[in-house]
Each structure stands twice: as structure tokens, then as C-alpha cells.
PDB file of C-alpha atoms and ligand atoms in Angstrom:
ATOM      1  CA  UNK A 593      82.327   9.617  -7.895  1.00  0.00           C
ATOM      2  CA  UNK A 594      78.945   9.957  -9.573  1.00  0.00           C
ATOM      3  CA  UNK A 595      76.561   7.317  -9.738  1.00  0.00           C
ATOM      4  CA  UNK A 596      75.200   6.518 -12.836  1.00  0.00           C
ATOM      5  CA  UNK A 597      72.255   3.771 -13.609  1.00  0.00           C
ATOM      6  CA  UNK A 598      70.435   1.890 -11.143  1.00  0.00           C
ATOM      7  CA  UNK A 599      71.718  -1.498 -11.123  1.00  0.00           C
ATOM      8  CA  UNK A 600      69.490  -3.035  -8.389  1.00  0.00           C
ATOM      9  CA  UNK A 601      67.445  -2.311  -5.539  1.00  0.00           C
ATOM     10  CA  UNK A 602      67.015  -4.498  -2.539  1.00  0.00           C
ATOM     11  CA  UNK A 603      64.591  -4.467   0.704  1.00  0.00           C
ATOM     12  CA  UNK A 604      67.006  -2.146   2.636  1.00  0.00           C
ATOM     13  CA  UNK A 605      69.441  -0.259  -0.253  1.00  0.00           C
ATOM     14  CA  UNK A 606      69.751   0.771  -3.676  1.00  0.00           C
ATOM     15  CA  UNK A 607      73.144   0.112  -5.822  1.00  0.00           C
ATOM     16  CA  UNK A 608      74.407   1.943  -8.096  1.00  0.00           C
ATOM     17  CA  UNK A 609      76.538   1.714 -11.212  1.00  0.00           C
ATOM     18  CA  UNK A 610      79.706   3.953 -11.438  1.00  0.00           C
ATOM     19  CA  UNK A 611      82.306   5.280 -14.413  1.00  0.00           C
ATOM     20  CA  UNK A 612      84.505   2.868 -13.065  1.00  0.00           C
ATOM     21  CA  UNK A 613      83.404  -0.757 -13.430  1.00  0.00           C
ATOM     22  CA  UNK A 614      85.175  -1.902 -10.489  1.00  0.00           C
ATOM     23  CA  UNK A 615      83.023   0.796  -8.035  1.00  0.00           C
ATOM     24  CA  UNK A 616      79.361   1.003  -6.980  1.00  0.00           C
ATOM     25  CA  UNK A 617      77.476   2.916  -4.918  1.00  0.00           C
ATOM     26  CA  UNK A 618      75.165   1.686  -2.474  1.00  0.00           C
ATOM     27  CA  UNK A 619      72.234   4.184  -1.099  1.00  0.00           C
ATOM     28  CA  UNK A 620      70.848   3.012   2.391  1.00  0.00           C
ATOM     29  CA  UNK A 621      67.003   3.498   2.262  1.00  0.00           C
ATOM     30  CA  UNK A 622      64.910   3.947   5.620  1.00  0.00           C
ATOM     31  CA  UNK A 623      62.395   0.766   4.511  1.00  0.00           C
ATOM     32  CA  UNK A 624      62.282  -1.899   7.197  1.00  0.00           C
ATOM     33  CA  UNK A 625      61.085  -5.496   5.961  1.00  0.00           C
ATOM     34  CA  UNK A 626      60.889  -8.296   8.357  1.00  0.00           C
ATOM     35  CA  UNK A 627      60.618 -11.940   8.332  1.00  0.00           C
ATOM     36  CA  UNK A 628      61.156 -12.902   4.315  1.00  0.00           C
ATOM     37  CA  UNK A 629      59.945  -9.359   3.673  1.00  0.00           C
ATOM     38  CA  UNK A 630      56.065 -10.310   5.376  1.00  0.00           C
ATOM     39  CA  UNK A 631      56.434  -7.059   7.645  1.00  0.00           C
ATOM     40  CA  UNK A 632      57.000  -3.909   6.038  1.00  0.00           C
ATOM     41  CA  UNK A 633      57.802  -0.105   7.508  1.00  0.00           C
ATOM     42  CA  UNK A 634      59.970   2.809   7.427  1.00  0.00           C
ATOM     43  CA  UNK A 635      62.501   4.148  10.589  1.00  0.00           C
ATOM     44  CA  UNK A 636      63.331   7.469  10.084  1.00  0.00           C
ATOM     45  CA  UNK A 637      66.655   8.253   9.228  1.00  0.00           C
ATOM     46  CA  UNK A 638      67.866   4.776   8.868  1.00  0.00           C
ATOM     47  CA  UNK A 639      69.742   5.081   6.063  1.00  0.00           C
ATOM     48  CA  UNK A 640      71.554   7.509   7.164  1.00  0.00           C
ATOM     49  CA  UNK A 641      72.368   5.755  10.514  1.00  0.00           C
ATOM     50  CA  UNK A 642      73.088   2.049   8.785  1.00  0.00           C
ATOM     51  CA  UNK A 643      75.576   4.094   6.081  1.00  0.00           C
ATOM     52  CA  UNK A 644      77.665   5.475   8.737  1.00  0.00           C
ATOM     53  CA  UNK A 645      77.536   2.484  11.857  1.00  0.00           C
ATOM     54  CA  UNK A 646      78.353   0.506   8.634  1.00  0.00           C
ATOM     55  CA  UNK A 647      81.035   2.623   7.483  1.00  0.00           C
ATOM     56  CA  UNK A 648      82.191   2.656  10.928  1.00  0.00           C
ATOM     57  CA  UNK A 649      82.521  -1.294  11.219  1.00  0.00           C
ATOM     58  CA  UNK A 650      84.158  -1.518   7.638  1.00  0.00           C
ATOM     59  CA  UNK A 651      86.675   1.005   8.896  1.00  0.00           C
ATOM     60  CA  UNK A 652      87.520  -0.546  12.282  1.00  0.00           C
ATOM     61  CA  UNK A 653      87.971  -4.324  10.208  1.00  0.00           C
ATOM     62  CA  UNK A 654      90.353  -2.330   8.136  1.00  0.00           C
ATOM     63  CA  UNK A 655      92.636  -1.174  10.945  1.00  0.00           C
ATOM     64  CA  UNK A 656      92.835  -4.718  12.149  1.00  0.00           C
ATOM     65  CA  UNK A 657      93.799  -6.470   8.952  1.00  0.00           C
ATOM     66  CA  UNK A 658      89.850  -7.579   7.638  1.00  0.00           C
ATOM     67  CA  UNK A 659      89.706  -5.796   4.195  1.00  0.00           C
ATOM     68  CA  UNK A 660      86.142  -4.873   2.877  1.00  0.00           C
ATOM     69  CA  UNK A 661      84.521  -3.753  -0.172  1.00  0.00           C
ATOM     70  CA  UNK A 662      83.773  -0.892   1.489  1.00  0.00           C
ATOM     71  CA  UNK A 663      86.316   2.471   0.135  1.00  0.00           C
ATOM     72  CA  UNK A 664      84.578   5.728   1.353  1.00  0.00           C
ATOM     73  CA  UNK A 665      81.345   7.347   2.597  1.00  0.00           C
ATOM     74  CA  UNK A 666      79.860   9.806  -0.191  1.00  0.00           C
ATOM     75  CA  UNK A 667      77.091  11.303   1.623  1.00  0.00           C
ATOM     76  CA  UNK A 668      74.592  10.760   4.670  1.00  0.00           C
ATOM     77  CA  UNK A 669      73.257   7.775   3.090  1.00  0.00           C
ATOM     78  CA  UNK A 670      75.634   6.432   0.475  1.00  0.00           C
ATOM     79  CA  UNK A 671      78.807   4.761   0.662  1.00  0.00           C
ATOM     80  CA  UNK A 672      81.414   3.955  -2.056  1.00  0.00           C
ATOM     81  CA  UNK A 673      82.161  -0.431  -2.685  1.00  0.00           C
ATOM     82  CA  UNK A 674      84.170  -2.406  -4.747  1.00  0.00           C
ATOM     83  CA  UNK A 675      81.744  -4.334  -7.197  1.00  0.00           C
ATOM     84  CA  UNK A 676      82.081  -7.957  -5.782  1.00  0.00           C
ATOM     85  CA  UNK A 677      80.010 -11.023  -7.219  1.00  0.00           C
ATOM     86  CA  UNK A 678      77.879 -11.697  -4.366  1.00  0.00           C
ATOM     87  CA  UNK A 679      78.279 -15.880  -3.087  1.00  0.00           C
ATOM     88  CA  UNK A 680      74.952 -16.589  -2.228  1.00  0.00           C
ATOM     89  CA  UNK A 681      75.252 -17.503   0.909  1.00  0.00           C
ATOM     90  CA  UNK A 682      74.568 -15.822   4.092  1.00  0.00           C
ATOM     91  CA  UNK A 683      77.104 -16.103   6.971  1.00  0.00           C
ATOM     92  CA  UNK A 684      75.882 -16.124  10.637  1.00  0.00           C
ATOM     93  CA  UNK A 685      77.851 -16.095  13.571  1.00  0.00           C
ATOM     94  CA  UNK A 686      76.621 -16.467  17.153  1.00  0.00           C
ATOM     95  CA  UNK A 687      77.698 -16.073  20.846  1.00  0.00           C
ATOM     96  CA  UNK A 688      74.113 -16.337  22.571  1.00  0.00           C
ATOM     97  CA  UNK A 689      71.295 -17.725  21.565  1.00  0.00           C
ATOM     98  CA  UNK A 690      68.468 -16.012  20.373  1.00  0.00           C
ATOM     99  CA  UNK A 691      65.657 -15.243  17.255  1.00  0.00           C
ATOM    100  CA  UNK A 692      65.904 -18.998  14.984  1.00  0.00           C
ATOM    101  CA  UNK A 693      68.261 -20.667  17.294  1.00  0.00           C
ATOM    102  CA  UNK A 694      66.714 -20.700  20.064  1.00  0.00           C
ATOM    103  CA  UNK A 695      63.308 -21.738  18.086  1.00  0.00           C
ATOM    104  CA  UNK A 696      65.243 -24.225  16.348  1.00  0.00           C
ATOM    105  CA  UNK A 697      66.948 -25.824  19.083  1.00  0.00           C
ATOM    106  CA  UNK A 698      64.962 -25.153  22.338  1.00  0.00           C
ATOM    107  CA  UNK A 699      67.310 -22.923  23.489  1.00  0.00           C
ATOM    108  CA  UNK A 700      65.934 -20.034  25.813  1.00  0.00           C
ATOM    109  CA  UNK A 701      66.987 -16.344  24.213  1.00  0.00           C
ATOM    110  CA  UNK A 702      69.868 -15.284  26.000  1.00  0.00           C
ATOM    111  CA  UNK A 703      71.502 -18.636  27.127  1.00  0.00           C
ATOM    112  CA  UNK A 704      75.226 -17.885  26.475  1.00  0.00           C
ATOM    113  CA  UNK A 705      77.220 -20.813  23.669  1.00  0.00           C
ATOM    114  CA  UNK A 706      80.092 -22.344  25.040  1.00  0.00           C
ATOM    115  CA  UNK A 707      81.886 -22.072  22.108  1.00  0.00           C
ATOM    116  CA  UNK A 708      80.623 -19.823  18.843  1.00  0.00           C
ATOM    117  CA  UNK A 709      78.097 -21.183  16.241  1.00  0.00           C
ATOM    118  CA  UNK A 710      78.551 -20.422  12.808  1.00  0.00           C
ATOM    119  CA  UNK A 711      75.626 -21.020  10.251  1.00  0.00           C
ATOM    120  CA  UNK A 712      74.911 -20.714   6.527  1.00  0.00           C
ATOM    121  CA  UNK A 713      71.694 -19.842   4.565  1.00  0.00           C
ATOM    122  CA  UNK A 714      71.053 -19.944   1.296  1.00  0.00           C
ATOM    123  CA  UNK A 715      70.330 -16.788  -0.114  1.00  0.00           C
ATOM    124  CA  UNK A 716      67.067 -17.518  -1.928  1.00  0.00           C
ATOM    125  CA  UNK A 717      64.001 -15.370  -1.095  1.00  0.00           C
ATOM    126  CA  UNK A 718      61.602 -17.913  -2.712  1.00  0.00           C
ATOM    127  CA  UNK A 719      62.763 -20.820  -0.194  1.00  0.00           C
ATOM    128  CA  UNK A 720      63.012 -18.221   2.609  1.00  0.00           C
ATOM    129  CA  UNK A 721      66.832 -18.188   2.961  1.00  0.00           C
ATOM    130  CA  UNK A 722      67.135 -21.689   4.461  1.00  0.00           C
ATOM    131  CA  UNK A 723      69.484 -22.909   6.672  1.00  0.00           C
ATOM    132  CA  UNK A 724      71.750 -25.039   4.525  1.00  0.00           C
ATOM    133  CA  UNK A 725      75.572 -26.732   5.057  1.00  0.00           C
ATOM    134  CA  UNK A 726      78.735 -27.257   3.531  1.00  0.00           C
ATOM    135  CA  UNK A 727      77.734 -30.454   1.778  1.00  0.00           C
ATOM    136  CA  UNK A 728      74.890 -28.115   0.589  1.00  0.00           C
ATOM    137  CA  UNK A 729      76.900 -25.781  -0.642  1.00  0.00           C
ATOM    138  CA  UNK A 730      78.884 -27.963  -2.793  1.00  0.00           C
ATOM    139  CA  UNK A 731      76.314 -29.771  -4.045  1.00  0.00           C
ATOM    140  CA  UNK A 732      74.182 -26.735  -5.162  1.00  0.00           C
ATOM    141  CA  UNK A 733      77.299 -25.321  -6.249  1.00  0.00           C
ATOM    142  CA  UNK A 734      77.137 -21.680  -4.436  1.00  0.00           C
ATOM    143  CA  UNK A 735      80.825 -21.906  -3.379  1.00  0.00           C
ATOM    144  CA  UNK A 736      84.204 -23.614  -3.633  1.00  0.00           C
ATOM    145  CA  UNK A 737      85.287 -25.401  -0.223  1.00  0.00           C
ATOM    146  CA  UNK A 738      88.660 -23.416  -0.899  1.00  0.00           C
ATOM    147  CA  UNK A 739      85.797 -20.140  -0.631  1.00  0.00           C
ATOM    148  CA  UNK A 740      83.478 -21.856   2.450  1.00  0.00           C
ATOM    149  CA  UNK A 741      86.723 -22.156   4.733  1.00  0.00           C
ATOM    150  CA  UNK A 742      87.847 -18.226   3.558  1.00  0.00           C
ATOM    151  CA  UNK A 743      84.583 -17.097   4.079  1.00  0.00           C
ATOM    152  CA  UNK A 744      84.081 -18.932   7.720  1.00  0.00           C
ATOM    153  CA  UNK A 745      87.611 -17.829   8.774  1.00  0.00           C
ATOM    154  CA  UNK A 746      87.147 -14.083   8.285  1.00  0.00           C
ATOM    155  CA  UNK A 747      83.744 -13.942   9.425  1.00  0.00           C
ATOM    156  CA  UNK A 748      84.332 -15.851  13.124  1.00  0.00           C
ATOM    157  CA  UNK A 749      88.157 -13.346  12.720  1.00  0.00           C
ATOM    158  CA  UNK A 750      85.469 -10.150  12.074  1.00  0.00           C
ATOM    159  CA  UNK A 751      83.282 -11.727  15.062  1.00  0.00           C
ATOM    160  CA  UNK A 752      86.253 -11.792  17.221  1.00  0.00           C
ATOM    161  CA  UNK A 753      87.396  -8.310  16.718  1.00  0.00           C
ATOM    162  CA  UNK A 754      83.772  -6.896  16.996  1.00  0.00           C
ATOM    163  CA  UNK A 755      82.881  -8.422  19.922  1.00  0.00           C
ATOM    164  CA  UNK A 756      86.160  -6.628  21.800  1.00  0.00           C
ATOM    165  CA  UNK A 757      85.231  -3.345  19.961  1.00  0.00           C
ATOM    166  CA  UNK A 758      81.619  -3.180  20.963  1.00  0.00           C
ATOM    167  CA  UNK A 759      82.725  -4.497  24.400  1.00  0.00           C
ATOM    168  CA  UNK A 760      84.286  -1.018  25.432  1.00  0.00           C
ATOM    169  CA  UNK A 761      80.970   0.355  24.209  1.00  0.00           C
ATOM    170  CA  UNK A 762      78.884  -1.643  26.625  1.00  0.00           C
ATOM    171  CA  UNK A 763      77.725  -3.031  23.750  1.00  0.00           C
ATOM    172  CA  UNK A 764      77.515  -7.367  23.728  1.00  0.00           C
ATOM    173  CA  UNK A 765      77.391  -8.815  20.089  1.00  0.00           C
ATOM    174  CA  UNK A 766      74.964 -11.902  20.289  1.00  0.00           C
ATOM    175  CA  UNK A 767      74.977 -12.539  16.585  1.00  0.00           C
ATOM    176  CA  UNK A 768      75.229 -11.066  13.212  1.00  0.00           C
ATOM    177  CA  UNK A 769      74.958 -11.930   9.240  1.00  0.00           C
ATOM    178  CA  UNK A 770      77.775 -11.787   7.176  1.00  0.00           C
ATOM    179  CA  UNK A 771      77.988 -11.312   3.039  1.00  0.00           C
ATOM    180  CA  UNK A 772      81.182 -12.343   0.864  1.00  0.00           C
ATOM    181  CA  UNK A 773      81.708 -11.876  -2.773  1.00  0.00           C
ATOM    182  CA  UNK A 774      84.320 -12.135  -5.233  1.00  0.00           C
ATOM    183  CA  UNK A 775      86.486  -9.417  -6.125  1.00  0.00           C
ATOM    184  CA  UNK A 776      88.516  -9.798  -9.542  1.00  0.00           C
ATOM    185  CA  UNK A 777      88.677 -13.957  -7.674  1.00  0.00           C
ATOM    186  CA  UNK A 778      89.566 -12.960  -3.951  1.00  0.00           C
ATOM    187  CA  UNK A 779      86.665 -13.509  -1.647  1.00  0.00           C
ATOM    188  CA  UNK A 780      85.896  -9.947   0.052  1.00  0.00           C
ATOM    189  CA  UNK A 781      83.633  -9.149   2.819  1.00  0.00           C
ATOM    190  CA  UNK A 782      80.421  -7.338   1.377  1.00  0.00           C
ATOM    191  CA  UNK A 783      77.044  -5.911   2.262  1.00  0.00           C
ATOM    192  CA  UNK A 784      76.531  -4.369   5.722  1.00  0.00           C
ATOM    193  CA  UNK A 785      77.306  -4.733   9.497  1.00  0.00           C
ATOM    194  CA  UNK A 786      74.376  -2.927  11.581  1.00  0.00           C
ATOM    195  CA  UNK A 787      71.715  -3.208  13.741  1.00  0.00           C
ATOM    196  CA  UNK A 788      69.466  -4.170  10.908  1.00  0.00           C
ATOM    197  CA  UNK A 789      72.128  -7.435  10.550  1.00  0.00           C
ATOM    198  CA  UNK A 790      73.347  -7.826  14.002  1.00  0.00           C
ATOM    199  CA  UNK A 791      71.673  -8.472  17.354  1.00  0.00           C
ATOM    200  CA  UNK A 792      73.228  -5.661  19.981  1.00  0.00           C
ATOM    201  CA  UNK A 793      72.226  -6.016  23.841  1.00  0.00           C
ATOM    202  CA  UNK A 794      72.826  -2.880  25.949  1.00  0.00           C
ATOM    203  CA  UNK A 795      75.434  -4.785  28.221  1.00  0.00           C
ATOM    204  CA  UNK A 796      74.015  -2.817  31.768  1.00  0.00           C
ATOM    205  CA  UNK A 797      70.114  -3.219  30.995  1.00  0.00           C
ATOM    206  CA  UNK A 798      70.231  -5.993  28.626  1.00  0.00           C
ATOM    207  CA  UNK A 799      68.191  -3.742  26.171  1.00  0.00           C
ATOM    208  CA  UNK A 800      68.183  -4.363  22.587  1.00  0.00           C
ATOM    209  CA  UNK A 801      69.638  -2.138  20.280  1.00  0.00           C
ATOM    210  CA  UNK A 802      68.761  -3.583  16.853  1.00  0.00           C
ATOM    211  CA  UNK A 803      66.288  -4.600  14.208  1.00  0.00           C
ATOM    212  CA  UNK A 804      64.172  -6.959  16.872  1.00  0.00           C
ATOM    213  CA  UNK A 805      62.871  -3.488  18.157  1.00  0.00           C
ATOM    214  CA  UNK A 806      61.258  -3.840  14.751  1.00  0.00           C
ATOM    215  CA  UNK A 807      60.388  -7.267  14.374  1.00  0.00           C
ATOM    216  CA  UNK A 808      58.927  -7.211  17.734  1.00  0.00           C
ATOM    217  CA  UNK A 809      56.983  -3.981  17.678  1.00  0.00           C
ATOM    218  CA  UNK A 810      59.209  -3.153  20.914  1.00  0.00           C
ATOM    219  CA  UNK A 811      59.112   0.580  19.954  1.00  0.00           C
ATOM    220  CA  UNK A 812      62.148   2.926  20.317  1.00  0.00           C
ATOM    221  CA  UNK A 813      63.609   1.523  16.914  1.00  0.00           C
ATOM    222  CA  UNK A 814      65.254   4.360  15.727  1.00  0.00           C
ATOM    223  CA  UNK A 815      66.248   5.718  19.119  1.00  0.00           C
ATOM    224  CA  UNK A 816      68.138   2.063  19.168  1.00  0.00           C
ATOM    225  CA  UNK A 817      69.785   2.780  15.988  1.00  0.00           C
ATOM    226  CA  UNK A 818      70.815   6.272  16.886  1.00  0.00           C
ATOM    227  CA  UNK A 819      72.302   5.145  20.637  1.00  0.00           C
ATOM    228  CA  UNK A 820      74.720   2.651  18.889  1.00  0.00           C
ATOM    229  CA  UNK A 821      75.553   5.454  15.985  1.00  0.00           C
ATOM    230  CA  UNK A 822      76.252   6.995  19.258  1.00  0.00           C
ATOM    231  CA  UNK A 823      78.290   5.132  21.207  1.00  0.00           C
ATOM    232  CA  UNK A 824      80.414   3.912  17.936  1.00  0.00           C
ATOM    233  CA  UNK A 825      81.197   7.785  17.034  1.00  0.00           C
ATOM    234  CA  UNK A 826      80.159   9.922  19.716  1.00  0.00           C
ATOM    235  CA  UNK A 827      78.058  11.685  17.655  1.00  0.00           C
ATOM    236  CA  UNK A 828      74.506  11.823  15.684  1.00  0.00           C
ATOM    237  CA  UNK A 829      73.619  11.074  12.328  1.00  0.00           C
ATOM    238  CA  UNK A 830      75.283  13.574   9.399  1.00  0.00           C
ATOM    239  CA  UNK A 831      73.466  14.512   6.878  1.00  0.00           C
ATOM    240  CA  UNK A 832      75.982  16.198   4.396  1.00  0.00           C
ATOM    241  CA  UNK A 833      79.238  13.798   4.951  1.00  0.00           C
ATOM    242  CA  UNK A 834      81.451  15.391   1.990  1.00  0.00           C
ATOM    243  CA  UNK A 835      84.311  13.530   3.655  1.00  0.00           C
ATOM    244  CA  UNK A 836      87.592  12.342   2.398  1.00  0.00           C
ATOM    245  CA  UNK A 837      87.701   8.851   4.662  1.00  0.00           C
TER     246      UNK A 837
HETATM  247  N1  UDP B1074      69.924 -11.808   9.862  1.00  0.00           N
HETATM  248  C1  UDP B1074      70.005 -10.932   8.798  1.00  0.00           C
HETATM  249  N2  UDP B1074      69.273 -11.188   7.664  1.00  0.00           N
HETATM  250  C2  UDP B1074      68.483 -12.274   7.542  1.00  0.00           C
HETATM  251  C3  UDP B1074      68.381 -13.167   8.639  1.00  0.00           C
HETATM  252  C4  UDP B1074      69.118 -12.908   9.782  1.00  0.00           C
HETATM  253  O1  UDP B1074      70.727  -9.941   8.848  1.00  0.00           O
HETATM  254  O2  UDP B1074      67.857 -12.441   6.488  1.00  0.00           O
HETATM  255  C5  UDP B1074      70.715 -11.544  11.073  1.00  0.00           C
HETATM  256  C6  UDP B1074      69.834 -11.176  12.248  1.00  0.00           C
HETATM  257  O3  UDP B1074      69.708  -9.765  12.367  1.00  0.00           O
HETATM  258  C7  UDP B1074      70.600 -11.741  13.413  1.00  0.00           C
HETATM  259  C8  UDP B1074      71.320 -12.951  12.838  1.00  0.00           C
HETATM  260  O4  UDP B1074      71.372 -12.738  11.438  1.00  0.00           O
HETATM  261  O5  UDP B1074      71.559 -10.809  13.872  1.00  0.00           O
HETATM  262  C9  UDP B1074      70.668 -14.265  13.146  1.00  0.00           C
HETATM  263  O6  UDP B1074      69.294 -14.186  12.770  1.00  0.00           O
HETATM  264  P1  UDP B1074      68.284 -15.410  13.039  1.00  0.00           P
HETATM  265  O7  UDP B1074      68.727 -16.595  12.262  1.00  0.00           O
HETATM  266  O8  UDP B1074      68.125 -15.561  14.506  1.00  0.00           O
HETATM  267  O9  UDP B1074      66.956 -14.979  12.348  1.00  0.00           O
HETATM  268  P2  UDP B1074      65.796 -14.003  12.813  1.00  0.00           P
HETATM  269  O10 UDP B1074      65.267 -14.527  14.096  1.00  0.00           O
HETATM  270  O11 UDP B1074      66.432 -12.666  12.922  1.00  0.00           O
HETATM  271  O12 UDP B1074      64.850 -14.102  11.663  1.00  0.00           O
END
């Protein structure tokens, strides 16, 4: 599947237009923004890492019943996606507190939540994504309630089944960012699950294993990105994937 124009290019990938108008393809670039894109830099090779932990995730979903947009990997850094109108609104699930939560409510980084927290954000740069709710949602008119419940269903469902995969990984799942859109009108899980969109703690040494390495000039970031690549496929990043997944 060739890709044809670009159609739009983000902090962290590029998309693609197709010949089919129902497929994209989304390149994963090694930039690294931070905080409303205020902090800028590059980790080496995370494209390539974030295409195939991603492609990994989507897969895994898949086998348990959570369809994606995501159809195959085309190379080291590019996957192929259904073309989904994007909701704009960001879905965050979390386990343990940590980065705005904690600020927001007092609570010290790592205190464990009884019982998950789900969260939306407006998708709006210019306001700095804030944190908004349902009533929000309806009154701004970003998505149906029909849409809100689908979309907070699948992503505590995906949050469920991720935190028992990474589990066996010695991996623990404190939070993560979820993207829906619309596919010919049924709601679809989109974007990307990585470590640039989920919080990872090394479940032995507590050690994080995701994008705070960045935000917090913590060092080691791509080292981080590579140990989960790791421990999701046994392997390291490939460069030439002509694969037929
Ligand atoms: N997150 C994201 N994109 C954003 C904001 C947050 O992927 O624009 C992810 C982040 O990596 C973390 C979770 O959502 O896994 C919760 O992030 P939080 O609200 O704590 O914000 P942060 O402190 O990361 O700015």
C-alpha cells in the first residue's frame, strides 16, 4: 500500500493519504514534545520503537475482542489504519496516581486508586487540552452520550486487558491516553498505545519506562523505550519490517 499525499503532521507522526480512501498511513517520527508542545527533542529511534510496541498493543486488543484502526505494520516506522474521524476528546484511564492527578488532587505519585479513574480532555492545543466532563462534552458538542459511554467502556475493557498483559512482563500500567474516532459511524479505537501515551513502572525497581524519562530529564529515554519493545517482543527494534501481520 503506497502512501500518497501528506494529509497531516502532528508533534509525534505524520499521516498519510492512501489509493484507498478508507486507509492511511501513519509514519512515527523520533520528535519528543512535552507539556502542550513547550519542551521539544528527538529520541533516537523512536519511531521505530512506538510503530512496533504500538502495533504490538493493537494486535494483543485484537486477540481479545477490542478492534482497532490499526490493519498492518508497513515498515520500521509506519503502520497501516483505517481512516477514522477523530472525536476530540482524549481518554485517560488511571490505576495510580501520578503526573496531573496527583497535582490536581494532592495525591502523592504512586498512591495506588481504589477503584480506576477515568478522565476526559478536550483535545484543543490552544486551551491546553483541558480537563473537561460529560456535561462538557454535550454541551460543546464533541460527542454523542450513545459515543461517551462506547468510548469509556472500551477504553477501562482495553485498561483491563493491558494491565494483565503487561503484568507477566513485570510491567505495572499506572495510566494511559486513549483516542476514538468514527469509522463509516462505529466508534473505533485510534491513535497510539506507548510509552509516549502511557505511564509504565518497572514492577521490581519501580523504574519508569516511559515518556516522564523525557519530561523529567531522567535520562535513559530511549533505553526505556527499547526495554519495553523488549519485554513485549523479545526482541529489538526492526528496521525493514516487510511483514504480512
Ligand atoms: N497523556 C498523553 N497525552 C497528553 C496528556 C497525557 O498521552 O497530551 C498521557 C500521559 O502519558 C499519561 C496519561 O495520559 O500516561 C495521564 O497524563 P497526565 O494527565 O498525568 O498528564 P502529564 O502529567 O503527563 O502531563
Amino acid at each position: 500500500m503506497d502512501k500518497q499525499q501528506l494529509l497531516y503532521e502532528g508533534k509525534a507522526k505524520k499521516v498519510y493519504a492512501t489509493a484507498d480512501p478508507d486507509l492511511l498511513v501513519v509514519e512515527y517520527k523520533d520528535d519528543a514534545t512535552a507539556f502542550n508542545g513547550l519542551k521539544r527533542g528527538q529520541i533516537a529511534d523512536k519511531g521505530l520503537m512506538n510503530n512496533q510496541i504500538a502495533a504490538h498493543f493493537f494486535r494483543v486488543l485484537a486477540g481479545n475482542g477490542v478492534p482497532s484502526h490499526f490493519v498492518r505494520v508497513l515498515s520500521g516506522r509506519e503502520m497501516l489504519v483505517k481512516r477514522l474521524s477523530i472525536l476530540p476528546v482524549e481518554v485517560v484511564v488511571r490505576y495510580i496516581a501520578a503526573g496531573s492527578l496527583s497535582k490536581r488532587l494532592g495525591l502523592a505519585e504512586g498512591t495506588p486508586l481504589p477503584s480506576p479513574v477515568l478522565e476526559f480532555y478536550y483535545k484543543k492545543d490552544e486551551l491546553g487540552d483541558p480537563l473537561v466532563n460529560e456535561y462538557h462534552i454535550r454541551v460543546l458538542g464533541l460527542a454523542a452520550p450513545q459515543q461517551v459511554a462506547e468510548i469509556s467502556g472500551q477504553a477501562l475493557q482495553v485498561g483491563k486487558l493491558l494491565t494483565a498483559y503487561l503484568r507477566e512482563k513485570a510491567i505495572v500500567l499506572v495510566d494511559f491516553k486513549l483516542e476514538f474516532g468514527l469509522f463509516h459511524g462505529q466508534v473505533l479505537l485510534g491513535d497510539e498505545i506507548s510509552p509516549d501515551t502511557c505511564r509504565f513502572w518497572d514492577a521490581v525497581s519501580g523504574e519508569k519506562l516511559d515518556k516522564d524519562r523525557f519530561r523529567r530529564d531522567l535520562g535513559g529515554v530511549g533505553e526505556a523505550y527499547a526495554e519495553v519493545l523488549r519485554r513485549l517482543t523479545g526482541g529489538e527494534p526492526e528496521r525493514n519490517v516487510e511483514s504480512n501481520n
